[in-house]
PDB file of N, CA and C in Angstrom:
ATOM      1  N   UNK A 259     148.403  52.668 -39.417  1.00  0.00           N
ATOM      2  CA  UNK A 259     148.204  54.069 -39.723  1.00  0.00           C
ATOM      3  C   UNK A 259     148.195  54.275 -41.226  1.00  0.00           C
ATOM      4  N   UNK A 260     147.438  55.189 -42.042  1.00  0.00           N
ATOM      5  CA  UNK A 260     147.591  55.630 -43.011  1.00  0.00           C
ATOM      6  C   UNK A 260     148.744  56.630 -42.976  1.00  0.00           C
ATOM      7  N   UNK A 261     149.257  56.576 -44.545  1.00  0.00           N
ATOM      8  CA  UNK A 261     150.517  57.183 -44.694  1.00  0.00           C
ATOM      9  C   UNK A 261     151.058  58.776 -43.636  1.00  0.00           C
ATOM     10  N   UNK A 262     149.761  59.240 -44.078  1.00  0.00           N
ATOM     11  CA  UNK A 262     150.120  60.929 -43.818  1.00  0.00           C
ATOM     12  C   UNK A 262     149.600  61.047 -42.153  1.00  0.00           C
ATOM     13  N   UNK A 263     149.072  60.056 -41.463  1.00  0.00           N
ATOM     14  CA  UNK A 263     148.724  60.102 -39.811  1.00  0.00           C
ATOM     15  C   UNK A 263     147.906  60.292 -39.635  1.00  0.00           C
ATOM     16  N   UNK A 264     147.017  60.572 -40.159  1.00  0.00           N
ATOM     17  CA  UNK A 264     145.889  61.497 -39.455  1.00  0.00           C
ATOM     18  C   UNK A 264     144.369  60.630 -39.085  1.00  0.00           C
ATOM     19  N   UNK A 265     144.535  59.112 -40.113  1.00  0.00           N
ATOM     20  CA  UNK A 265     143.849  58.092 -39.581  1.00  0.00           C
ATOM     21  C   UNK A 265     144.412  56.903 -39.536  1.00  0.00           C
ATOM     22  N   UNK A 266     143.872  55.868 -39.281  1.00  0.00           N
ATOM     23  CA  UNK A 266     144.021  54.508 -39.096  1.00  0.00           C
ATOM     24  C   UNK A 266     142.882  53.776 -39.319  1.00  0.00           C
ATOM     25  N   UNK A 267     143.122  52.321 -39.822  1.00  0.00           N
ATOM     26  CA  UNK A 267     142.710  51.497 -40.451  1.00  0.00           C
ATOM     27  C   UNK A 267     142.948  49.968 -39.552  1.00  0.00           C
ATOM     28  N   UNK A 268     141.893  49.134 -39.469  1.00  0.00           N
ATOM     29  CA  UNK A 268     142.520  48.001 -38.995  1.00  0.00           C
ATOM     30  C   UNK A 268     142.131  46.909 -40.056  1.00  0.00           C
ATOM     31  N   UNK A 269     142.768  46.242 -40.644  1.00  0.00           N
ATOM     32  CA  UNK A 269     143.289  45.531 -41.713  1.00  0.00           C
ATOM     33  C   UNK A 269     142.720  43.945 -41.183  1.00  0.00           C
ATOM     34  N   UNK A 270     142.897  43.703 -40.783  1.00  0.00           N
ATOM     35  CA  UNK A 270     141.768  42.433 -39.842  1.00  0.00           C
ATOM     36  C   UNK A 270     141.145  42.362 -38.797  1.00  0.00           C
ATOM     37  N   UNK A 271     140.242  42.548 -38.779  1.00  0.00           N
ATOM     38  CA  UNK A 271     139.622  43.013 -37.817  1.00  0.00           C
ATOM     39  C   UNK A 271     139.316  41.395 -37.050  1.00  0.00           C
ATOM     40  N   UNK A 272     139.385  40.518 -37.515  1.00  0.00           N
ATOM     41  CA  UNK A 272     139.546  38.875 -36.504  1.00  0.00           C
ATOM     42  C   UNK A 272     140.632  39.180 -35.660  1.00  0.00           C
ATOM     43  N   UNK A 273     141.923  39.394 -35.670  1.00  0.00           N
ATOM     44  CA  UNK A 273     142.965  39.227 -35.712  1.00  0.00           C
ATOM     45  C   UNK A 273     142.856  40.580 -34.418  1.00  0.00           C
ATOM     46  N   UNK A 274     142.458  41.265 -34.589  1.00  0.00           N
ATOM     47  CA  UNK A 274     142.996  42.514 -34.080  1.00  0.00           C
ATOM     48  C   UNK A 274     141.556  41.976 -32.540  1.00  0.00           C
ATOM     49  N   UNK A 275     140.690  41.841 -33.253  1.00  0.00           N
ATOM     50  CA  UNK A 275     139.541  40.871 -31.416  1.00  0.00           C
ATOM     51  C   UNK A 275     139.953  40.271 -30.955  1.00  0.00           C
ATOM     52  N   UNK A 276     141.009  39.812 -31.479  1.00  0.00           N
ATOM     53  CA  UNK A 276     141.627  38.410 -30.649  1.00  0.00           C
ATOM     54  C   UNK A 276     142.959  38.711 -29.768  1.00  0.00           C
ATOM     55  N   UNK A 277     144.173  39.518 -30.665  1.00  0.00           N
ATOM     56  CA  UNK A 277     144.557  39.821 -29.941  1.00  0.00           C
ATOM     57  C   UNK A 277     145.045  40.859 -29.404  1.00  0.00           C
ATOM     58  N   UNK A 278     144.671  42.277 -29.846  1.00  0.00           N
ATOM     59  CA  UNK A 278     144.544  43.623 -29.388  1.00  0.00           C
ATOM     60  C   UNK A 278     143.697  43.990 -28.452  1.00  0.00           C
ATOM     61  N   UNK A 279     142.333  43.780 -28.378  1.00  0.00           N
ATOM     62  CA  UNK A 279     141.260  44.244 -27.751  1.00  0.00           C
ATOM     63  C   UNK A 279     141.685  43.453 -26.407  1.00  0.00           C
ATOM     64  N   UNK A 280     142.286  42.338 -26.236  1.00  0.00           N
ATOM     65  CA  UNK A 280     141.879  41.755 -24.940  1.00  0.00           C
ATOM     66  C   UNK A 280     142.820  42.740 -23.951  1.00  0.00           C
ATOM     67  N   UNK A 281     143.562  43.248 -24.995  1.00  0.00           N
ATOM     68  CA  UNK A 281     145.249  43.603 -23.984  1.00  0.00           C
ATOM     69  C   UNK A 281     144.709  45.116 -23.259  1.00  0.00           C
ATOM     70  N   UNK A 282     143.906  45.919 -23.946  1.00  0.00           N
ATOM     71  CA  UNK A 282     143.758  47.041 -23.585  1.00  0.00           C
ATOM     72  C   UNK A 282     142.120  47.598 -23.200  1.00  0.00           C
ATOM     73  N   UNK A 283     141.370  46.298 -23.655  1.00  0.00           N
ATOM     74  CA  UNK A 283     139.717  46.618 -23.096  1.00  0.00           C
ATOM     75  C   UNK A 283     139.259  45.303 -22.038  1.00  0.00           C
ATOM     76  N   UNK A 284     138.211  45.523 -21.227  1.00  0.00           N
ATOM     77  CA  UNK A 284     137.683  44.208 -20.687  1.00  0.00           C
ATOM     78  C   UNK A 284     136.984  43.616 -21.246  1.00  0.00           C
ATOM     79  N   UNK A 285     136.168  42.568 -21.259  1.00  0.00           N
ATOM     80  CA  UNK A 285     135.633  41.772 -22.183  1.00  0.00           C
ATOM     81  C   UNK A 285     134.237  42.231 -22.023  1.00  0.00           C
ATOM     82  N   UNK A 286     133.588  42.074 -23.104  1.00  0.00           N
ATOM     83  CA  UNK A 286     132.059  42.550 -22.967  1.00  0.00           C
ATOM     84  C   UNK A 286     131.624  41.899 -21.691  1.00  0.00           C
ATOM     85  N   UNK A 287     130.478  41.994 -21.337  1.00  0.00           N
ATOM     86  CA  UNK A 287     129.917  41.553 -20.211  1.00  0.00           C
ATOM     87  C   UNK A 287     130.490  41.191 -18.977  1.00  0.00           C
ATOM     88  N   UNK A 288     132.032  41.279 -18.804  1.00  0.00           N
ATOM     89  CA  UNK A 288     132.487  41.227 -17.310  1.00  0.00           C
ATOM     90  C   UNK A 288     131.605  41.815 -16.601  1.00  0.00           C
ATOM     91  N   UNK A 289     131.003  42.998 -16.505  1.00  0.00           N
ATOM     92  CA  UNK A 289     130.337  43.343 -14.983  1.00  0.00           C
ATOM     93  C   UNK A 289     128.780  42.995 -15.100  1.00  0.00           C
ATOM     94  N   UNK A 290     128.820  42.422 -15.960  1.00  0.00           N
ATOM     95  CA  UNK A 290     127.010  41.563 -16.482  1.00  0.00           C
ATOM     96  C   UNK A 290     127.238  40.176 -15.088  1.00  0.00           C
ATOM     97  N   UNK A 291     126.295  40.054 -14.586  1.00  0.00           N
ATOM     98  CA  UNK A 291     126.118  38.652 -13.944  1.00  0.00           C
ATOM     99  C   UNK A 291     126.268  37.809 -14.733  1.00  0.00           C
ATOM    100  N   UNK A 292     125.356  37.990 -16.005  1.00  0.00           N
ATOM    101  CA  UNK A 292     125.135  37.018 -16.836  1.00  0.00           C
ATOM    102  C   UNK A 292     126.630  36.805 -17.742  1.00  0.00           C
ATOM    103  N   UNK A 293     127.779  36.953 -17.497  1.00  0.00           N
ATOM    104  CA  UNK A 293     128.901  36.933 -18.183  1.00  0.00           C
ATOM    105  C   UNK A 293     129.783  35.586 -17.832  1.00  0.00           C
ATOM    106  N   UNK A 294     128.751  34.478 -17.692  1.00  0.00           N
ATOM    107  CA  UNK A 294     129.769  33.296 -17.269  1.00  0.00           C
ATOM    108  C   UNK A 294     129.158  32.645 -18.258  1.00  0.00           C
ATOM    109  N   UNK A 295     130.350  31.708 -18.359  1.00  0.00           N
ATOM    110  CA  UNK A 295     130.487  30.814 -19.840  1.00  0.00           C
ATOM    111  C   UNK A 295     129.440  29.459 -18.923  1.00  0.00           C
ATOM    112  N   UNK A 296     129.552  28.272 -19.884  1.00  0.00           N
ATOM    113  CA  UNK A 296     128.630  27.029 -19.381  1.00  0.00           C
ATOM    114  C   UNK A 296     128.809  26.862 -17.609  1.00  0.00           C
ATOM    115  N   UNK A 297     127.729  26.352 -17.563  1.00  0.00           N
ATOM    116  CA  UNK A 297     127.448  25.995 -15.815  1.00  0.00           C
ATOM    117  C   UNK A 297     128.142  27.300 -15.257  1.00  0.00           C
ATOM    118  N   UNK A 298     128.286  28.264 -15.462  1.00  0.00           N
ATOM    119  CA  UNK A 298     128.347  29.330 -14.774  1.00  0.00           C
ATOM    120  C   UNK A 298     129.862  29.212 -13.668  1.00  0.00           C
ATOM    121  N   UNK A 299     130.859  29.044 -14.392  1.00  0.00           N
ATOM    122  CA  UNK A 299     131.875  28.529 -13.877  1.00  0.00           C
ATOM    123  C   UNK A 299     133.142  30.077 -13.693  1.00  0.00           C
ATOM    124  N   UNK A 300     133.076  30.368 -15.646  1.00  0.00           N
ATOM    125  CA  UNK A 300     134.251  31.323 -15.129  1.00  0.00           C
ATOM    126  C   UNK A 300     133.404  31.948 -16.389  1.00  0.00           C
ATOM    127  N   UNK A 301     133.723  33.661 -16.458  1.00  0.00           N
ATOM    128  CA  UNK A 301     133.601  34.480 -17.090  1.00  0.00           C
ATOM    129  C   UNK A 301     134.295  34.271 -18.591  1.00  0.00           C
ATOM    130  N   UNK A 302     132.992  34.481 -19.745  1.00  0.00           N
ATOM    131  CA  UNK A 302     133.476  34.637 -20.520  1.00  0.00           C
ATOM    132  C   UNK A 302     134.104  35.699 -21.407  1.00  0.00           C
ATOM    133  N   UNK A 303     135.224  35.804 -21.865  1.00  0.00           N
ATOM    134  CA  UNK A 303     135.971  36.698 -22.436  1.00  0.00           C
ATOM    135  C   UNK A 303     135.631  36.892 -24.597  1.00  0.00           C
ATOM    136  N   UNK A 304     134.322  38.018 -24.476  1.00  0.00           N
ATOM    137  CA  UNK A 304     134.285  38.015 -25.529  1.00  0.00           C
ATOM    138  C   UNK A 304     134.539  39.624 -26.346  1.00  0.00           C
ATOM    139  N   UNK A 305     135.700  39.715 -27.011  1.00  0.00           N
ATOM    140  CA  UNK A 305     135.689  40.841 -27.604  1.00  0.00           C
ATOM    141  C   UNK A 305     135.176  41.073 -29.293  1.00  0.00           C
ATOM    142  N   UNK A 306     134.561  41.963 -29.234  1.00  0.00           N
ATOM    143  CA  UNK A 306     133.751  41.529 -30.319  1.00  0.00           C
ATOM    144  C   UNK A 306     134.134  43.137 -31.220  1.00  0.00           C
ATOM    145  N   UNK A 307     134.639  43.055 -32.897  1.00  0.00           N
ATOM    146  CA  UNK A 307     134.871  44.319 -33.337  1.00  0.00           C
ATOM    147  C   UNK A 307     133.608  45.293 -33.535  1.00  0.00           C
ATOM    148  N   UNK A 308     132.617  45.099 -33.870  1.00  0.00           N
ATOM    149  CA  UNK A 308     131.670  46.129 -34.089  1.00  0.00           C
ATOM    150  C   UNK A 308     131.302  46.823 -32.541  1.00  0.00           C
ATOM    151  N   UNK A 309     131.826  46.313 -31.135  1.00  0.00           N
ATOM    152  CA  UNK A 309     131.234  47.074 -30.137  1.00  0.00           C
ATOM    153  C   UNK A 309     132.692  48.218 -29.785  1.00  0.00           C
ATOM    154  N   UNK A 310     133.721  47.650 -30.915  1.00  0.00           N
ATOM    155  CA  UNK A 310     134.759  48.476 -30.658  1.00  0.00           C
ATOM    156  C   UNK A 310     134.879  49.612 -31.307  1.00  0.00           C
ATOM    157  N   UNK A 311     134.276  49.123 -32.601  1.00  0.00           N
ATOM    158  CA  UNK A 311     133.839  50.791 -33.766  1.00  0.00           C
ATOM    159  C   UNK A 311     132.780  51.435 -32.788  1.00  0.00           C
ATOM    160  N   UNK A 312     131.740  50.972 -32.514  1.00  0.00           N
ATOM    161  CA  UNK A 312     131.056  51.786 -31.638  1.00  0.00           C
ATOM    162  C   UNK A 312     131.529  52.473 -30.472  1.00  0.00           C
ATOM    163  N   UNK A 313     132.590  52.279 -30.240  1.00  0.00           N
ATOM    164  CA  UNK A 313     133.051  52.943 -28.837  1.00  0.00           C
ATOM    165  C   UNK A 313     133.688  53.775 -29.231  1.00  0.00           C
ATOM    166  N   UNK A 314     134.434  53.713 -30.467  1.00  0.00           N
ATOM    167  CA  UNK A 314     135.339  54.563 -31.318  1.00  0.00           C
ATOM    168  C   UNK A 314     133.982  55.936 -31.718  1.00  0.00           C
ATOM    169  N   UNK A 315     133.216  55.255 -31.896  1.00  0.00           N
ATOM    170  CA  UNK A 315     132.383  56.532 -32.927  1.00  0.00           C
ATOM    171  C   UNK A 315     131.498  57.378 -31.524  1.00  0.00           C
ATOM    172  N   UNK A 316     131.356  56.911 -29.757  1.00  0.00           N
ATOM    173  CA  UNK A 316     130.509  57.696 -28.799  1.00  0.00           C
ATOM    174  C   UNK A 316     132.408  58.426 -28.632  1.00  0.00           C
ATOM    175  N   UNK A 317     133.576  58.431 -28.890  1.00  0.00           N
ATOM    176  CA  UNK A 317     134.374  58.977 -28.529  1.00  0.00           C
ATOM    177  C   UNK A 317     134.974  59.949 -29.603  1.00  0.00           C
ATOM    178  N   UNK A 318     133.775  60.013 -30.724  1.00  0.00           N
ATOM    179  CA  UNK A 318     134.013  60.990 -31.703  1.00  0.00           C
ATOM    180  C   UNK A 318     134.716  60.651 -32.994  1.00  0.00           C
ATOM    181  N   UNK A 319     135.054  59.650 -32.950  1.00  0.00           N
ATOM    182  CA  UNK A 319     135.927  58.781 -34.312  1.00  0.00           C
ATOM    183  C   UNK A 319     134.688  58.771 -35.487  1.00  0.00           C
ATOM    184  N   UNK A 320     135.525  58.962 -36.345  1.00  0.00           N
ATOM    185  CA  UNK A 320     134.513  58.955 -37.566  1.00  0.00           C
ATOM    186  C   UNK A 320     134.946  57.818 -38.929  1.00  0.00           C
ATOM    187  N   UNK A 321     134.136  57.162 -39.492  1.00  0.00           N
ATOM    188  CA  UNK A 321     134.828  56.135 -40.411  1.00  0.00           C
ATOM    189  C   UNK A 321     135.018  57.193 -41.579  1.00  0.00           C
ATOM    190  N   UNK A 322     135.701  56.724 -42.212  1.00  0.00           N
ATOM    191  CA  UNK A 322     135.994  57.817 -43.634  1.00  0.00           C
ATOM    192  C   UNK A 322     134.942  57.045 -44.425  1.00  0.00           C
ATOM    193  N   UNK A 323     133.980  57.337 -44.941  1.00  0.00           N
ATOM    194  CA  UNK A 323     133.450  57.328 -46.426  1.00  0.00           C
ATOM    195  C   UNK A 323     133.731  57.059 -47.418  1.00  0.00           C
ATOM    196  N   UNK A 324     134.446  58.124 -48.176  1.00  0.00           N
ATOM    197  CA  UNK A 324     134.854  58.042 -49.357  1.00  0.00           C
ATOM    198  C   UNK A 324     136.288  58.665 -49.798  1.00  0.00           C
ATOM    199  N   UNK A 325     136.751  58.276 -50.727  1.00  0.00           N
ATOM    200  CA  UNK A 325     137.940  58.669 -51.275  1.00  0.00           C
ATOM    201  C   UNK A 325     139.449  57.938 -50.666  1.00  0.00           C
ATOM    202  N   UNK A 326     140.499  58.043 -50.758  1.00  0.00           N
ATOM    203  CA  UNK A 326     141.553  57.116 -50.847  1.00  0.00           C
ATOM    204  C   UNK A 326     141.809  56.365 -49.742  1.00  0.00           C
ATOM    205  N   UNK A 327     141.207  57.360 -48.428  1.00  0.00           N
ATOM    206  CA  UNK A 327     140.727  56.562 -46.867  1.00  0.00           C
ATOM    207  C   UNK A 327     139.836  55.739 -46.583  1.00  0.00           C
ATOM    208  N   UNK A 328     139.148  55.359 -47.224  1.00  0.00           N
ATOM    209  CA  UNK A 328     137.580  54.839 -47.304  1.00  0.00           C
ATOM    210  C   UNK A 328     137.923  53.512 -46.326  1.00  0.00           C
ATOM    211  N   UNK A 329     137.224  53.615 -45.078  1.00  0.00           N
ATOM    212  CA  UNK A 329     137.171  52.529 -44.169  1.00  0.00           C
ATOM    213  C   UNK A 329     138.340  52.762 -43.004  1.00  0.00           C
ATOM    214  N   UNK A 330     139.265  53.691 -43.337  1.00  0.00           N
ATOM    215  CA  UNK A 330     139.609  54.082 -42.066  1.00  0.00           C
ATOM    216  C   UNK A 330     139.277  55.259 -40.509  1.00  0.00           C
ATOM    217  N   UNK A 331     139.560  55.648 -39.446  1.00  0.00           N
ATOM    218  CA  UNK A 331     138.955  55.941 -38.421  1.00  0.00           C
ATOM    219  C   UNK A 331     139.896  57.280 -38.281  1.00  0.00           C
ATOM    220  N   UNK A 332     138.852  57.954 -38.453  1.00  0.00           N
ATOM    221  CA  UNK A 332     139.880  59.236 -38.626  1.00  0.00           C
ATOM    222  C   UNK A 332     138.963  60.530 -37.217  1.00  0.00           C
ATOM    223  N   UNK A 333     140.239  60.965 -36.016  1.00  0.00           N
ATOM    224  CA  UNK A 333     139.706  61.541 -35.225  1.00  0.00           C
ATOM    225  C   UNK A 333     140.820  63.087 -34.966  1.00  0.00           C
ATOM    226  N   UNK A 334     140.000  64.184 -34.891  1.00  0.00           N
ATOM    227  CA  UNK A 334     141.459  65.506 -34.945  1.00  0.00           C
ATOM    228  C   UNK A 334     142.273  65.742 -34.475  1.00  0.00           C
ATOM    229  N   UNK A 335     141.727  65.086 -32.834  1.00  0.00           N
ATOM    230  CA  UNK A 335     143.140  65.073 -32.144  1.00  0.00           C
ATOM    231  C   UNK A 335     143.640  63.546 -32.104  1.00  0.00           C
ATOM    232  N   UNK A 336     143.587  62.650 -32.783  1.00  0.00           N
ATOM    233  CA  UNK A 336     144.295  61.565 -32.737  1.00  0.00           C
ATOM    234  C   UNK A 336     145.199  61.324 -33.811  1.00  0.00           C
ATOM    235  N   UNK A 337     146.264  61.647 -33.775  1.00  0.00           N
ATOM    236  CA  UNK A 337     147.434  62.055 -34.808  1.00  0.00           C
ATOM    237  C   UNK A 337     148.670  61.069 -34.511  1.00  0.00           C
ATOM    238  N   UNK A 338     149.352  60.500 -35.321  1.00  0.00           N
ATOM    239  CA  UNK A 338     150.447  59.848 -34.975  1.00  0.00           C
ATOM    240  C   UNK A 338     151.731  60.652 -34.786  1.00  0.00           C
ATOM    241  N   UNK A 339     152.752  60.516 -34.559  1.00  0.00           N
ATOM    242  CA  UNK A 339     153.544  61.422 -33.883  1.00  0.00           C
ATOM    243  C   UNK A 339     154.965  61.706 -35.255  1.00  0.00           C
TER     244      UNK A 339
END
């Protein structure tokens, strides 16, 4: 979170695909047929950050631009407590 709440920032975004996204999203292409890893054995689990900003921004999240926020995700009703 940025200081004053009102956005957030993710600071590695490797780190945060690997192990944030798996805990609370499904993996891209689970309900794709085409979502199995070699020889079509078991589903691959790929979370990927730019399809997560995008999901952030069809749910109204906006990246900050410019000024001391610049690159964090700032939404009106998403406020820290």
């Amino acid at each position: 979170w940025i200081p004053h709440g009102k956005s957030f920032v993710v600071i590695r975004p490797d780190v945060f695909a690997t192990h944030v996204l798996p805990r609370y999203f499904t993996p891209e292409g689970s309900n794709s047929p085409n979502a199995r890893g070699n020889g079509g054995s078991a589903p691959q689990c790929v979370h990927k950050y730019p399809s997560f900003t995008r999901k952030l921004n069809r749910w109204g999240f906006r990246q900050v631009s410019r000024g001391p926020d610049a690159g964090a995700f700032y939404h009106e009703l998403f406020l820290r407590d």
